[in-house]
Each structure stands twice: as structure tokens, then as C-alpha cells.
Short mmCIF file of C-alpha atoms and ligand atoms in Angstrom, two decimals:
data_model
loop_
_atom_site.label_atom_id
_atom_site.label_comp_id
_atom_site.label_asym_id
_atom_site.label_seq_id
_atom_site.Cartn_x
_atom_site.Cartn_y
_atom_site.Cartn_z
CA MET O 1 -15.58 -16.69 -24.59
CA GLY O 2 -16.28 -12.91 -24.41
CA GLY O 3 -13.79 -10.11 -24.99
CA ARG O 4 -11.91 -9.33 -28.17
CA VAL O 5 -10.06 -12.61 -28.81
CA VAL O 6 -7.58 -11.95 -31.49
CA PRO O 7 -5.73 -14.64 -33.42
CA ILE O 8 -1.98 -14.35 -32.61
CA ARG O 9 -1.07 -13.98 -36.24
CA ASP O 10 -3.17 -10.89 -36.46
CA ALA O 11 -1.89 -9.56 -33.14
CA ARG O 12 1.70 -9.89 -34.32
CA ALA O 13 0.89 -8.00 -37.38
CA ARG O 14 -0.27 -4.88 -35.37
CA ARG O 15 2.64 -2.37 -35.61
CA HIS O 16 2.85 -1.29 -32.00
CA ALA O 17 1.84 -4.59 -30.28
CA PRO O 18 4.25 -5.94 -27.75
CA PRO O 19 5.51 -9.42 -28.99
CA VAL O 20 3.43 -12.38 -27.96
CA PRO O 21 5.59 -15.05 -26.46
CA ALA O 22 6.18 -18.06 -28.66
CA ASP O 23 4.94 -20.53 -26.07
CA ILE O 24 1.34 -19.35 -26.29
CA ASP O 25 -0.93 -21.96 -27.99
CA ARG O 26 -2.28 -20.50 -31.13
CA SER O 27 -5.76 -21.78 -30.29
CA ALA O 28 -5.56 -20.14 -26.87
CA ALA O 29 -8.13 -17.52 -26.00
CA LEU O 30 -5.51 -14.72 -25.99
CA VAL O 31 -7.07 -11.44 -25.15
CA LEU O 32 -5.70 -8.08 -26.22
CA ASP O 33 -6.45 -4.58 -24.97
CA ARG O 34 -7.23 -1.54 -27.05
CA LEU O 35 -3.62 -0.85 -27.46
CA HIS O 36 -3.04 -4.53 -28.59
CA ARG O 37 -1.33 -5.56 -25.30
CA PRO O 38 -1.81 -9.13 -24.22
CA LEU O 39 -2.49 -10.00 -20.52
CA LEU O 40 0.77 -11.73 -19.66
CA ASP O 41 1.54 -10.83 -16.03
CA LEU O 42 -0.68 -10.90 -13.09
CA ARG O 43 0.31 -9.44 -9.70
CA ILE O 44 -1.81 -10.67 -6.79
CA SER O 45 -1.89 -8.83 -3.55
CA VAL O 46 -2.41 -11.46 -0.84
CA THR O 47 -2.59 -9.11 2.17
CA ASP O 48 -2.74 -5.34 2.54
CA ARG O 49 -0.88 -5.54 5.91
CA CYS O 50 2.83 -4.96 6.27
CA ASN O 51 5.22 -5.07 9.14
CA PHE O 52 7.18 -2.14 7.69
CA ARG O 53 5.98 1.46 7.34
CA CYS O 54 8.01 2.72 4.41
CA VAL O 55 7.44 6.43 4.26
CA TYR O 56 6.81 6.32 0.48
CA CYS O 57 4.41 3.49 0.67
CA MET O 58 2.51 2.92 3.96
CA PRO O 59 3.45 6.01 6.01
CA ARG O 60 2.66 5.49 9.73
CA GLU O 61 0.46 8.52 9.98
CA HIS O 62 -1.96 7.03 7.50
CA PHE O 63 -1.63 3.27 8.14
CA ASP O 64 -1.68 3.11 11.97
CA GLY O 65 -4.64 4.39 14.05
CA ASP O 66 -7.82 4.56 12.09
CA HIS O 67 -6.72 2.80 8.89
CA ARG O 68 -9.22 0.05 7.96
CA TYR O 69 -7.50 -3.15 6.68
CA VAL O 70 -9.39 -5.72 4.71
CA ALA O 71 -11.05 -8.27 7.10
CA HIS O 72 -10.03 -11.92 6.86
CA ASP O 73 -13.33 -13.06 5.26
CA GLU O 74 -13.07 -10.31 2.62
CA LEU O 75 -9.73 -11.60 1.44
CA LEU O 76 -9.73 -14.04 -1.44
CA SER O 77 -9.11 -17.56 -0.15
CA PHE O 78 -6.24 -19.58 -1.70
CA GLU O 79 -8.86 -21.61 -3.64
CA GLU O 80 -10.51 -18.40 -5.05
CA ILE O 81 -6.97 -17.08 -6.00
CA THR O 82 -6.05 -20.28 -7.75
CA ARG O 83 -9.20 -20.62 -9.50
CA LEU O 84 -8.94 -16.94 -10.86
CA ALA O 85 -5.27 -17.60 -11.73
CA ARG O 86 -6.26 -20.68 -13.76
CA ILE O 87 -8.77 -18.52 -15.79
CA PHE O 88 -6.11 -15.81 -16.30
CA VAL O 89 -3.76 -18.45 -17.64
CA ARG O 90 -6.37 -19.55 -20.14
CA ARG O 91 -6.46 -15.92 -21.33
CA GLY O 92 -2.75 -15.63 -21.85
CA THR O 93 -1.20 -14.93 -18.53
CA ARG O 94 2.27 -16.52 -18.08
CA LYS O 95 3.67 -14.87 -15.12
CA ILE O 96 2.31 -14.57 -11.51
CA ARG O 97 3.82 -12.42 -8.83
CA LEU O 98 2.61 -12.59 -5.20
CA THR O 99 2.90 -9.31 -3.40
CA GLY O 100 1.07 -7.10 -1.05
CA GLY O 101 1.34 -5.64 1.71
CA GLU O 102 3.88 -8.06 2.83
CA PRO O 103 3.05 -11.43 1.22
CA LEU O 104 5.09 -13.48 3.73
CA LEU O 105 2.68 -12.33 6.40
CA ARG O 106 -0.08 -14.27 4.91
CA ARG O 107 -0.54 -17.41 6.92
CA ASP O 108 0.61 -20.62 5.12
CA ILE O 109 1.69 -18.65 1.89
CA GLU O 110 3.56 -21.74 0.93
CA SER O 111 0.30 -23.60 0.31
CA LEU O 112 -0.77 -20.89 -2.19
CA VAL O 113 2.64 -21.17 -3.98
CA ARG O 114 2.23 -24.88 -4.24
CA MET O 115 -1.32 -24.55 -5.61
CA LEU O 116 -0.20 -21.96 -8.30
CA ALA O 117 2.90 -23.99 -9.06
CA ASP O 118 0.56 -26.82 -10.20
CA LEU O 119 -1.09 -24.68 -12.75
CA ARG O 120 -0.05 -25.34 -16.42
CA THR O 121 -0.56 -23.42 -19.63
CA GLU O 122 -2.43 -24.96 -22.49
CA LEU O 123 0.95 -26.23 -23.79
CA ALA O 124 1.46 -27.86 -20.40
CA LEU O 125 4.21 -25.43 -19.37
CA PRO O 126 4.52 -24.14 -15.77
CA LEU O 127 4.04 -20.48 -14.95
CA GLU O 128 6.77 -18.05 -13.92
CA LEU O 129 6.14 -17.66 -10.29
CA ALA O 130 7.74 -14.98 -8.14
CA ILE O 131 7.22 -13.10 -4.84
CA THR O 132 8.14 -9.64 -3.86
CA THR O 133 8.94 -9.22 -0.17
CA ASN O 134 10.65 -6.89 2.21
CA GLY O 135 12.80 -9.83 3.17
CA SER O 136 12.11 -9.67 6.92
CA LEU O 137 10.82 -13.36 6.97
CA LEU O 138 12.74 -14.65 4.01
CA LYS O 139 15.57 -16.37 5.92
CA ARG O 140 12.95 -18.41 7.76
CA LYS O 141 10.76 -19.19 4.61
CA ALA O 142 13.05 -19.34 1.60
CA ALA O 143 13.66 -23.01 1.52
CA ALA O 144 9.87 -23.86 2.08
CA LEU O 145 8.88 -21.46 -0.62
CA ALA O 146 11.48 -22.95 -3.12
CA GLU O 147 10.27 -26.51 -2.24
CA ALA O 148 6.62 -25.37 -2.84
CA GLY O 149 7.55 -24.38 -6.40
CA LEU O 150 8.40 -20.66 -6.15
CA GLN O 151 10.99 -19.67 -8.84
CA ARG O 152 12.17 -16.21 -8.02
CA VAL O 153 12.15 -13.54 -5.45
CA THR O 154 12.40 -9.79 -5.42
CA VAL O 155 13.53 -8.24 -2.16
CA SER O 156 12.97 -4.56 -1.35
CA LEU O 157 15.81 -2.86 0.42
CA ASP O 158 16.40 0.90 0.34
CA ALA O 159 19.71 1.23 2.26
CA LEU O 160 22.62 -0.60 3.63
CA ASP O 161 23.09 1.73 6.51
CA ASP O 162 20.88 0.86 9.44
CA ALA O 163 20.00 4.42 10.33
CA VAL O 164 18.99 5.37 6.82
CA PHE O 165 17.07 2.10 6.44
CA ARG O 166 15.14 2.86 9.67
CA ARG O 167 14.32 6.26 8.44
CA ALA O 168 13.00 4.79 5.13
CA SER O 169 11.23 1.70 6.50
CA ASP O 170 10.16 3.49 9.85
CA VAL O 171 10.74 0.20 11.76
CA ASP O 172 13.66 -0.84 13.86
CA PHE O 173 14.77 -3.83 11.73
CA PRO O 174 18.46 -4.69 11.09
CA VAL O 175 19.66 -4.48 7.53
CA ALA O 176 21.74 -7.58 8.20
CA GLN O 177 18.70 -9.69 8.58
CA VAL O 178 17.37 -8.73 5.18
CA LEU O 179 20.69 -9.43 3.65
CA GLU O 180 20.65 -12.94 5.30
CA GLY O 181 17.17 -13.40 3.75
CA ILE O 182 18.58 -12.57 0.28
CA GLU O 183 21.45 -15.08 0.76
CA ALA O 184 18.96 -17.67 1.95
CA ALA O 185 16.81 -17.09 -1.17
CA ALA O 186 19.82 -17.51 -3.43
CA ALA O 187 20.93 -20.65 -1.57
CA ALA O 188 17.45 -22.11 -2.01
CA GLY O 189 17.65 -21.66 -5.78
CA LEU O 190 15.37 -18.59 -6.00
CA GLY O 191 18.10 -16.44 -7.73
CA PRO O 192 19.26 -14.51 -9.34
CA VAL O 193 17.61 -12.37 -6.61
CA LYS O 194 16.45 -8.96 -7.61
CA VAL O 195 16.82 -6.17 -5.04
CA ASN O 196 14.63 -3.27 -5.34
CA MET O 197 15.74 0.05 -4.02
CA VAL O 198 13.26 2.97 -4.20
CA VAL O 199 15.36 6.08 -4.37
CA LYS O 200 13.93 9.36 -2.69
CA ARG O 201 16.00 12.38 -2.77
CA GLY O 202 17.22 13.39 0.66
CA LEU O 203 15.94 10.25 2.15
CA ASN O 204 18.31 7.50 0.84
CA ASP O 205 19.97 8.81 -2.30
CA ASP O 206 23.26 8.81 -0.37
CA GLN O 207 22.94 4.94 -0.34
CA ILE O 208 23.00 4.58 -4.14
CA LEU O 209 26.80 3.95 -4.39
CA PRO O 210 27.15 1.86 -1.19
CA MET O 211 24.28 -0.42 -2.47
CA ALA O 212 25.90 -0.61 -5.94
CA ARG O 213 29.20 -1.49 -4.49
CA TYR O 214 27.76 -4.13 -2.08
CA PHE O 215 25.68 -6.03 -4.59
CA ARG O 216 28.26 -5.84 -7.48
CA GLY O 217 29.89 -9.25 -7.79
CA ARG O 218 27.45 -11.15 -5.56
CA GLY O 219 25.19 -12.44 -8.54
CA HIS O 220 22.21 -10.43 -7.28
CA ILE O 221 20.49 -7.72 -9.48
CA LEU O 222 20.07 -4.38 -7.90
CA ARG O 223 17.33 -2.32 -9.37
CA PHE O 224 16.74 1.37 -8.68
CA ILE O 225 13.16 2.56 -8.77
CA GLU O 226 12.21 6.08 -9.13
CA PHE O 227 9.90 7.30 -6.30
CA MET O 228 6.42 7.16 -7.71
CA ASP O 229 3.18 9.17 -7.22
CA VAL O 230 1.09 6.13 -6.27
CA GLY O 231 -1.63 6.31 -3.69
CA ASN O 232 -2.67 9.51 -1.88
CA SER O 233 -0.50 9.36 1.27
CA ASN O 234 3.12 9.55 0.42
CA GLY O 235 3.35 13.31 -0.29
CA TRP O 236 4.93 12.85 -3.63
CA ARG O 237 6.75 15.72 -5.16
CA LEU O 238 8.72 15.66 -8.49
CA ASP O 239 11.70 17.26 -6.60
CA ASP O 240 11.95 14.07 -4.55
CA VAL O 241 12.53 11.87 -7.60
CA VAL O 242 16.09 11.09 -8.63
CA PRO O 243 15.85 10.56 -12.36
CA SER O 244 17.49 7.30 -13.59
CA ALA O 245 19.87 9.33 -15.87
CA GLU O 246 21.24 11.20 -12.80
CA LEU O 247 21.51 7.95 -10.99
CA LEU O 248 23.40 6.25 -13.72
CA ALA O 249 25.82 9.10 -14.08
CA ARG O 250 26.53 8.96 -10.26
CA ILE O 251 27.26 5.28 -10.43
CA GLY O 252 28.88 5.22 -13.84
CA ALA O 253 31.46 7.94 -12.64
CA GLU O 254 32.94 5.23 -10.26
CA LEU O 255 31.77 1.95 -11.82
CA PRO O 256 31.55 2.29 -15.70
CA LEU O 257 28.32 0.88 -17.12
CA GLU O 258 26.94 -0.11 -20.54
CA ALA O 259 23.43 -0.83 -21.62
CA VAL O 260 22.23 -4.50 -21.94
CA GLU O 261 19.76 -5.22 -24.72
CA GLN O 262 16.15 -5.87 -23.46
CA THR O 263 14.92 -9.32 -24.34
CA GLN O 264 11.75 -9.73 -22.28
CA PRO O 265 8.62 -8.10 -23.70
CA GLY O 266 6.77 -5.89 -21.12
CA ALA O 267 9.83 -5.83 -18.76
CA VAL O 268 9.72 -2.77 -16.46
CA ALA O 269 13.42 -2.36 -15.87
CA GLN O 270 16.11 -1.14 -18.22
CA ARG O 271 19.20 -3.32 -17.91
CA TRP O 272 22.81 -2.14 -17.50
CA ARG O 273 26.09 -4.01 -16.81
CA TYR O 274 29.26 -3.08 -15.25
CA ARG O 275 31.97 -2.95 -17.96
CA ASP O 276 34.38 -4.93 -15.77
CA GLY O 277 31.91 -7.98 -15.91
CA SER O 278 31.04 -7.73 -12.21
CA GLY O 279 27.39 -7.85 -12.64
CA GLU O 280 24.19 -6.08 -13.70
CA ILE O 281 21.82 -3.48 -12.44
CA GLY O 282 18.34 -2.22 -13.49
CA THR O 283 16.65 1.12 -13.53
CA ILE O 284 12.87 1.42 -13.23
CA SER O 285 12.15 4.98 -14.64
CA SER O 286 8.41 5.09 -14.13
CA ILE O 287 8.51 8.92 -13.88
CA SER O 288 11.36 10.08 -16.29
CA HIS O 289 10.68 7.39 -18.86
CA ALA O 290 7.12 6.12 -18.81
CA PHE O 291 6.55 2.62 -20.14
CA CYS O 292 2.91 1.99 -20.71
CA GLY O 293 3.23 1.09 -24.44
CA ASP O 294 4.12 -2.54 -23.68
CA CYS O 295 2.55 -2.80 -20.26
CA THR O 296 1.03 -6.38 -20.05
CA ARG O 297 0.34 -6.34 -16.37
CA ALA O 298 -2.89 -6.55 -14.34
CA ARG O 299 -3.27 -6.46 -10.56
CA LEU O 300 -5.66 -8.38 -8.35
CA SER O 301 -6.30 -6.70 -4.96
CA THR O 302 -6.54 -8.54 -1.69
CA GLU O 303 -10.38 -8.74 -1.98
CA GLY O 304 -10.42 -9.75 -5.63
CA SER O 305 -10.86 -6.54 -7.52
CA LEU O 306 -8.92 -6.35 -10.82
CA TYR O 307 -7.03 -3.15 -11.48
CA LEU O 308 -5.66 -2.52 -15.01
CA CYS O 309 -3.10 0.01 -14.08
CA LEU O 310 -1.18 0.90 -10.93
CA PHE O 311 -2.76 4.30 -11.11
CA SER O 312 -6.35 3.20 -11.67
CA GLN O 313 -8.97 4.75 -9.51
CA SER O 314 -11.38 1.84 -9.41
CA GLY O 315 -11.24 -1.91 -10.00
CA HIS O 316 -13.53 -4.70 -11.32
CA ASP O 317 -15.00 -6.86 -8.73
CA LEU O 318 -14.15 -10.53 -9.72
CA ARG O 319 -14.87 -11.75 -6.10
CA ALA O 320 -18.54 -10.75 -6.54
CA LEU O 321 -18.67 -13.17 -9.68
CA LEU O 322 -16.89 -15.91 -7.74
CA ARG O 323 -19.12 -15.66 -4.81
CA ALA O 324 -22.32 -15.38 -6.80
CA GLY O 325 -21.56 -18.69 -8.32
CA ALA O 326 -20.40 -17.74 -11.75
CA ASP O 327 -18.74 -20.73 -13.64
CA ASP O 328 -15.28 -20.51 -15.15
CA ARG O 329 -16.61 -19.63 -18.62
CA GLN O 330 -18.57 -16.60 -17.33
CA ILE O 331 -15.68 -15.41 -15.41
CA ALA O 332 -13.29 -15.85 -18.42
CA ALA O 333 -15.79 -13.95 -20.52
CA ALA O 334 -15.95 -11.06 -17.95
CA LEU O 335 -12.16 -10.95 -17.89
CA GLY O 336 -12.09 -10.85 -21.60
CA ALA O 337 -14.47 -8.00 -21.69
CA ILE O 338 -12.65 -6.07 -19.05
CA TRP O 339 -9.19 -6.46 -20.57
CA SER O 340 -10.31 -5.76 -24.19
CA ALA O 341 -11.71 -2.38 -23.07
CA ARG O 342 -8.51 -1.43 -21.46
CA GLU O 343 -6.75 1.69 -22.75
CA ASP O 344 -4.98 2.88 -19.66
CA ARG O 345 -1.58 4.60 -20.13
CA TYR O 346 -1.52 6.75 -17.12
CA SER O 347 2.25 7.16 -16.88
CA GLU O 348 2.62 8.46 -20.39
CA GLN O 349 -0.18 10.91 -19.86
CA ARG O 350 1.26 12.08 -16.52
CA GLY O 351 2.56 15.26 -18.06
CA ALA O 352 -0.97 16.42 -18.72
CA ALA O 353 -2.25 15.70 -15.26
CA THR O 354 -0.83 16.81 -11.90
CA PRO O 355 -1.51 14.80 -8.71
CA ALA O 356 -4.02 17.31 -7.55
CA ASP O 357 -6.29 17.02 -10.66
CA SER O 358 -5.79 13.21 -11.19
CA GLY O 359 -8.26 12.19 -8.54
CA ARG O 360 -8.15 9.79 -5.65
CA ARG O 361 -5.87 6.76 -6.29
CA ILE O 362 -5.63 3.29 -4.83
CA GLU O 363 -2.92 2.63 -2.37
CA MET O 364 -0.07 0.27 -3.56
CA SER O 365 -0.31 -1.94 -0.49
CA TYR O 366 -3.87 -2.77 -1.42
CA ILE O 367 -3.52 -3.45 -5.11
CA GLY O 368 -0.04 -4.94 -4.87
CA GLY O 369 3.27 -3.22 -5.82
N1 LIG D 401 6.11 -5.71 1.03
C1 LIG D 401 6.74 -6.14 -0.11
C2 LIG D 401 7.96 -5.34 -0.38
O1 LIG D 401 8.35 -4.59 0.48
O2 LIG D 401 8.54 -5.62 -1.43
C3 LIG D 401 5.77 -6.01 -1.43
C4 LIG D 401 4.91 -4.96 -1.51
S1 LIG D 401 5.72 -3.35 -1.91
C5 LIG D 401 4.27 -2.30 -2.14
C6 LIG D 401 6.32 -3.65 -3.61
C7 LIG D 401 7.29 -2.67 -4.16
O3 LIG D 401 6.71 -1.48 -4.31
C8 LIG D 401 8.51 -2.48 -3.27
O4 LIG D 401 9.65 -2.75 -4.00
C9 LIG D 401 8.36 -1.02 -2.92
O5 LIG D 401 9.60 -0.48 -2.61
C10 LIG D 401 7.63 -0.47 -4.11
N2 LIG D 401 7.07 0.84 -3.81
C11 LIG D 401 6.11 1.06 -2.90
N3 LIG D 401 5.68 2.44 -2.94
C12 LIG D 401 6.46 3.06 -3.96
C13 LIG D 401 6.60 4.27 -4.55
N4 LIG D 401 5.78 5.31 -3.97
N5 LIG D 401 7.35 4.42 -5.49
C14 LIG D 401 8.12 3.50 -6.08
N6 LIG D 401 8.14 2.20 -5.59
C15 LIG D 401 7.29 1.90 -4.49
#
């Protein structure tokens, strides 16, 4: 197999290497990048379409009208996705998250979940299988997704107040239905449900405390995400970011918090718990506290291009290999070569580059959030 395949003993010895999980077979063809990061997580965008028009992600003025969505025959089929996923698993991937666009819009998504749930690591362990969704179809689909083998769900929700939610999502969809979707997911065994709230100053930061109060004590984990400079269309400005430190101070003044020790390598969220034992929250500080050092994630776009960073300007076309008839060994070798050359750490370098000079970027709905 191609790529820099490093025995796990040696990988562990590297001073800055994120820990390699104990369940990886020592003979597995684990591949490490130039910063000694293994390829543990794969996010797969199953559609670039969404029924919401969140102003920070798919603003209507860019995504309605002339925007060209990926045509159906350009999308990876479920068989192609599963075949690639199997190859990723051979190279160390342990966790797959389906995203988009809105993944629950992809027809018969339960079948893809079932196919991925059948995959096993070289030690015969199942993968961690999750979906990120806006929750609009979750009430209808939660039970079938759980039955198909999905393990966890993350639901995006930016406000409790309907008017604020409408302003953020730019659709007329009731918050109550998203909340019902969250409860349906928990009832189906897909919990603890993570609830992602992107915070943009002046748009929904007045919802931080109502959201914290509502989700506290319900067994769900609310995570606050700093508004990020992804894509080219969301008009990002640093002034619109509410840094996690400010957000924690606002919550902590009413609901005292303490830090929770991080146990998962490569986790994006910092964990906090309420001192009164009523639950946990997370902060994702991709602007104020970049976390590239242990980034073990890759993203597969709707049409099968592999992106090594959320801020990449180009991808690696794996679909071309699939459709040209490459066998699994050849694709695994290509993947090894791509990952072992990876040295992206955009977020940490952000200080040196402004949005204006950092070039054209890929939209999140295309490579998967
Ligand atoms: N449609 C699904 C959903 O709403 O969760 C999945 C795709 S969405 C792109 C995935 C996640 O990315 C969501 O939690 C969304 O809020 C987040 N996201 C999108 N644009 C963002 C931005 N500019 N900054 C921070 N998070 C963003």
C-alpha cells in the first residue's frame, strides 16, 4: 500500500502526535500525515442541497437563482460511498459522519446508513456512525435511522425564539418541530443528542442563555460554535464572532460552569459542565482557539472529492479513480499518498492570512459541515 505507513509504536513515540486509539490493529495500514495525525474521522457530504438557507452557510442570495447544484449522476452512489468508506477504514478511519447540505434530504438515506453500519474494522469492531442534520425531517426518520444502525445524531439549532430562528435559517419553519425531532432521536436511542448552535453577534447571541436554560437538565449536549469564515458567501467579519470566552462568561454568570477533562483525541469541542450537576455544554472555538494540531478529519464531497481541511481550496478526485476502474488496493494507495502529504493547519495560520488574501474557498454545504 502506498503512503507513509507508520508502525503505531513509532507513531506514539512522536512528541506531538495525537494518540492513536487502542482498538487499531497493530498490523493495520494506519497512515499518518506530515504532522503525524492519523485519519480517524471521515465526514461525508451526501447532498449539497438543503431546505434551510442559514445566513452564515447557504445565504439565499447565493444559493437560490443561478447556483449550480451537483447533478444526480455526479453524486457518489451509496455503493461508491460504501466502497470508499471501507478503504478509509482499512487506513485507520473509525468514525463516519454523514452531513451535507441536509443529509436527510438524500432519498433512502437509511439504506446508506445500513450499508455503512455493516462495515467492520480489522479487529471486527463497528464504526462510530453519526449524522448532522437541521432536524426538520428527524421526527419522521429517527426510528428508521436508529434501526438501520445509526448511533448518534447532532442537530443544528440556532435559536429557541421562532422569529430569531427564522432570521437565522431564512425559512419559515417552527422551532417546535426541530425540538420534536431532537426528542424523537433521543427516544430512538440516538442520544445523547448534540445540539449545535452557531452564534453570530447581533443575529442570535440573545439566544445563548435561553438555549442554555432550555437544554440544561434534558440530557442533550448544547454546543456553541463560533461563526467561521468558511466559503465565500457568508460575509464573515471578525466583529460578528462571539468568542467562546465571552459566551462562557455570559452563561457562567447565571449558571456556574467548570471544565470537563477532554478524553477523546481529535475532539473539536471543549467540554464544560454545570456545577449543580444539571448537564454539560461544549464550545467549538475555531476562531479564538484554533485546533489543527490534533485534527484527524477528512471530508468527502458530494461528488467524491477528498478535502483535507474545511478551508481547502481544492480536493482530490477519488470518484475519477472509482469510475476509471481502479481496484481497492490502488485507491488505498492513492489515499495513503494524499493523506501522508497533508500538512494543512489553516486555522492556526489564520492570523497571517485575511479572508481577502486567502483565496477562493469551498462552500461548507458542498464538502460537508
Ligand atoms: N444541514 C445539516 C445541519 O444543518 O446540521 C448539516 C450541514 S451543516 C453545513 C453542518 C454544521 O455546520 C451545522 O451545525 C452548521 O450550523 C455549521 N455551519 C455552517 N456554516 C457555518 C459557519 N459559517 N460557521 C460555523 N458553523 C457553520
